[in-house]
Each structure stands twice: as C-alpha cells, then as structure tokens.
Amino acid sequence: MTAIKESSTRNFNKGVALTSCPVTFVMEKIGGYWKPIIIYHLMSGPKRYSELKRAIPQITEKMLIQHLKQLQADDIVNRVAQAVVPPVVTYSLTKPGEDLFTVLDSMVDWAVKNGSV
Amino acid sequence: MTAIKESSTRNFNKGVALTSCPVTFVMEKIGGYWKPIIIYHLMSGPKRYSELKRAIPQITEKMLIQHLKQLQADDIVNRVAQAVVPPVVTYSLTKPGEDLFTVLDSMVDWAVKNGSV
DNA sequence: ATGGTTACATACTTTGGGGTAAGTACTTGT
DNA sequence: ACAAGTACTTACCCCAAAGTATGTAACCAT
C-alpha cells in the first residue's frame, strides 16, 4: 500500500476545480458512457428497471443499477418501488432531470451540425 | 497476452453506440476532465500554449498538449506556429469549436439552477 | 558556457470506469 | 421439484485516462 501524496493534483482538483467549474459539475452528473443514454430513455416517460434493460440491450445489469443509483443520489432520477413480488421498481426523471433536456438537446444540435450520424 | 473477445461489449460499442448516439458523440469530443476547461479558456480569444498553462495552473503539460492535439484532430481548435525561436504557438477555436458555446452555456445554466457554485 | 525560455515528447505508474460472471430472495407457473 | 422472472449484489479483471518525472531542440542574454 503506497500512501497517496497529499499535494497531488488529483486531491487538489477534488477540492477545488470540481466544484468551481460549472461545466465540470455537469460532466460529473451526466458524463461517462451510459448516463446520457439512460437519461435519454427516461425522457420518453417513466420506465421499469426491466424496461430500461430491454431498451438498452448492450448495458450490463451492474452498470445499469450503478448509474441509476448515482443518478438518484444526484437528484436526476426518482425511484419508486412497490412492495410486491415480483418486485416492481419504476424510475423517472426529477425536475432537474427533465431540465437536462435543454442540455442534451443543444448537444444533439451541435452533433448534427458537425458530422455525427 | 490474453486475446480480447471479438464479441465483447466494448468492441460492440466502439462500432455502434459511439457513432449512433449524438450525445455520446459530443461527450467524445468535450468529455473528460480538462477539455471543457481548455475550451472555456479559448473562448475569451486565441491563446499561446504558455498562456493556457498559466491560465490553468493545475494541468500538467502532458495533459495540456495531449488534449490540444485531440481537440485539433477533432477540428475544435486551430494551431498556428511561428517558425521563430523561442517558438510561438497560438491556439484558437475553429467554427465548430465556437459553436460549442451554446452547449457549454446550457450546461452552465443547468449547473447554476441546480446547486453548483 | 551556463541558465532561461518555449513548446513540446516520452517512460513509467496509478486510478477508476467499465466489463464478465455468478449469486441472491421471493414467488408464480408447469 | 424446478425453471423462470424481477431487481438487484458481489467478486474479480482489464484497460484507458490521468498523473509523475524527466528529457529535448533551438536560440538568446549574461
């Protein structure tokens, strides 16, 4: 076990840059491979866990819940579980989550204008 | 050396999802920790390599040129070098690069509304 | 001739995101 | 009795991104 240097750039960034740069703040929330894809699928309405899984066949279950939990912690998605068997868990976008539409939309705009698809 | 499975999700994604999802397309260009920060600093006008370095003290030189080269390859920044000594290299945003303002701006909007800063 | 400046390059290491595979709890259908 | 469905959990592995550290070429000023 090698101790991590207290003065490392990594540590410095964690404390300063991450919270002070709004763009990085957003990247923290919707960055990564799967998050925008999950959010996109929730934009067409609330979905069950299994519906999301079927909608995004390439994602592994681990990645799916992992990101759903993170999005939940970031107040981007809501989780509603019914105490029945088999379990029924529904995910939906929160208000902040829905507001991300503007962001994703501007991204799509740019992508379309600049050679994607 | 273990061979990578041809059918792995990783490979599948490289070929399909990356190019077919416009949001992921944008993430490929401006995702990562430093890229948006570099782009942000270029939005206030062309900058020399050394000016960027001073403007972003926490970045290492390796990260700086690495991302500048990538942004160049993605046609987001221009590089103009003067054949003098000591070298003078100026980086500026291309048209697509400037168009990212809309995207970054919507991110900042969202961040401000949702608890950043 | 030595140090400073500028814009890189390169070898090595660490870290975290993502992938694979397998297991769990509970109940219904056959 | 056993497979199947639902919503997870867990252990383990791999690789790419990021960080650390050092070197280089060219010239100028002292």
mmCIF file of N, CA and C in Angstrom, chain B residues 5 7 12 27 31 33 40 44-45 47 49 53 55 63-64 68-70 77 81 83 85-86 98 100 102 111:
data_model
loop_
_atom_site.group_PDB
_atom_site.id
_atom_site.type_symbol
_atom_site.label_atom_id
_atom_site.label_comp_id
_atom_site.label_asym_id
_atom_site.label_seq_id
_atom_site.Cartn_x
_atom_site.Cartn_y
_atom_site.Cartn_z
ATOM 1 N N LYS B 5 -11.978 -10.738 -26.551
ATOM 2 C CA LYS B 5 -13.089 -11.401 -27.236
ATOM 3 C C LYS B 5 -13.700 -10.489 -28.294
ATOM 4 N N SER B 7 -16.558 -10.527 -29.491
ATOM 5 C CA SER B 7 -17.965 -10.200 -29.245
ATOM 6 C C SER B 7 -18.161 -9.350 -27.996
ATOM 7 N N PHE B 12 -18.286 -3.968 -29.391
ATOM 8 C CA PHE B 12 -19.586 -3.675 -29.976
ATOM 9 C C PHE B 12 -19.886 -2.182 -29.884
ATOM 10 N N MET B 27 -19.831 13.876 -26.127
ATOM 11 C CA MET B 27 -19.032 13.513 -24.955
ATOM 12 C C MET B 27 -17.626 13.094 -25.373
ATOM 13 N N GLY B 31 -15.787 15.571 -23.545
ATOM 14 C CA GLY B 31 -15.808 14.863 -22.273
ATOM 15 C C GLY B 31 -14.410 14.812 -21.668
ATOM 16 N N TYR B 33 -11.880 15.333 -18.145
ATOM 17 C CA TYR B 33 -11.761 16.359 -17.131
ATOM 18 C C TYR B 33 -11.355 17.721 -17.682
ATOM 19 N N TYR B 40 -13.102 26.427 -22.604
ATOM 20 C CA TYR B 40 -13.573 27.630 -21.932
ATOM 21 C C TYR B 40 -12.551 28.766 -22.021
ATOM 22 N N SER B 44 -12.355 33.074 -24.668
ATOM 23 C CA SER B 44 -12.074 34.506 -24.492
ATOM 24 C C SER B 44 -11.011 34.977 -25.482
ATOM 25 N N GLY B 45 -10.744 34.170 -26.506
ATOM 26 C CA GLY B 45 -9.798 34.571 -27.532
ATOM 27 C C GLY B 45 -8.630 33.609 -27.660
ATOM 28 N N LYS B 47 -5.038 31.900 -27.591
ATOM 29 C CA LYS B 47 -4.049 31.898 -26.515
ATOM 30 C C LYS B 47 -2.813 31.115 -26.935
ATOM 31 N N TYR B 49 0.349 28.616 -26.037
ATOM 32 C CA TYR B 49 0.495 27.428 -25.195
ATOM 33 C C TYR B 49 0.818 27.828 -23.754
ATOM 34 N N LYS B 53 -1.261 27.403 -20.150
ATOM 35 C CA LYS B 53 -0.649 26.745 -18.994
ATOM 36 C C LYS B 53 -0.756 27.620 -17.746
ATOM 37 N N ALA B 55 -2.991 29.956 -17.342
ATOM 38 C CA ALA B 55 -4.412 30.143 -17.029
ATOM 39 C C ALA B 55 -4.998 28.936 -16.298
ATOM 40 N N MET B 63 -0.979 16.613 -20.141
ATOM 41 C CA MET B 63 -2.422 16.678 -20.361
ATOM 42 C C MET B 63 -2.769 17.811 -21.322
ATOM 43 N N LEU B 64 -2.096 18.939 -21.146
ATOM 44 C CA LEU B 64 -2.406 20.101 -21.964
ATOM 45 C C LEU B 64 -2.175 19.834 -23.450
ATOM 46 N N LEU B 68 -4.897 19.274 -26.399
ATOM 47 C CA LEU B 68 -4.864 20.234 -27.505
ATOM 48 C C LEU B 68 -4.760 19.486 -28.836
ATOM 49 N N LYS B 69 -3.932 18.446 -28.865
ATOM 50 C CA LYS B 69 -3.782 17.655 -30.091
ATOM 51 C C LYS B 69 -5.087 16.960 -30.450
ATOM 52 N N GLN B 70 -5.751 16.441 -29.428
ATOM 53 C CA GLN B 70 -7.016 15.747 -29.659
ATOM 54 C C GLN B 70 -8.076 16.720 -30.176
ATOM 55 N N VAL B 77 -10.075 23.035 -32.249
ATOM 56 C CA VAL B 77 -9.108 24.134 -32.129
ATOM 57 C C VAL B 77 -8.158 24.161 -33.324
ATOM 58 N N ALA B 81 1.680 27.912 -35.649
ATOM 59 C CA ALA B 81 3.043 28.001 -35.125
ATOM 60 C C ALA B 81 3.873 28.967 -35.963
ATOM 61 N N ALA B 83 7.598 30.110 -37.039
ATOM 62 C CA ALA B 83 8.927 29.482 -37.094
ATOM 63 C C ALA B 83 9.994 30.411 -36.540
ATOM 64 N N VAL B 85 12.447 31.398 -32.806
ATOM 65 C CA VAL B 85 12.985 30.841 -31.564
ATOM 66 C C VAL B 85 13.153 31.964 -30.564
ATOM 67 N N PRO B 86 12.578 31.773 -29.344
ATOM 68 C CA PRO B 86 11.784 30.628 -28.895
ATOM 69 C C PRO B 86 10.456 30.528 -29.633
ATOM 70 N N GLU B 98 -16.254 27.191 -31.694
ATOM 71 C CA GLU B 98 -17.026 28.336 -31.190
ATOM 72 C C GLU B 98 -18.498 27.967 -31.000
ATOM 73 N N LEU B 100 -19.591 25.399 -29.862
ATOM 74 C CA LEU B 100 -19.758 24.684 -28.595
ATOM 75 C C LEU B 100 -20.204 25.609 -27.478
ATOM 76 N N THR B 102 -22.805 27.339 -27.247
ATOM 77 C CA THR B 102 -24.209 27.044 -26.965
ATOM 78 C C THR B 102 -24.345 25.862 -26.000
ATOM 79 N N ALA B 111 -26.272 24.039 -14.337
ATOM 80 C CA ALA B 111 -25.457 23.947 -13.126
ATOM 81 C C ALA B 111 -25.846 25.036 -12.126
#
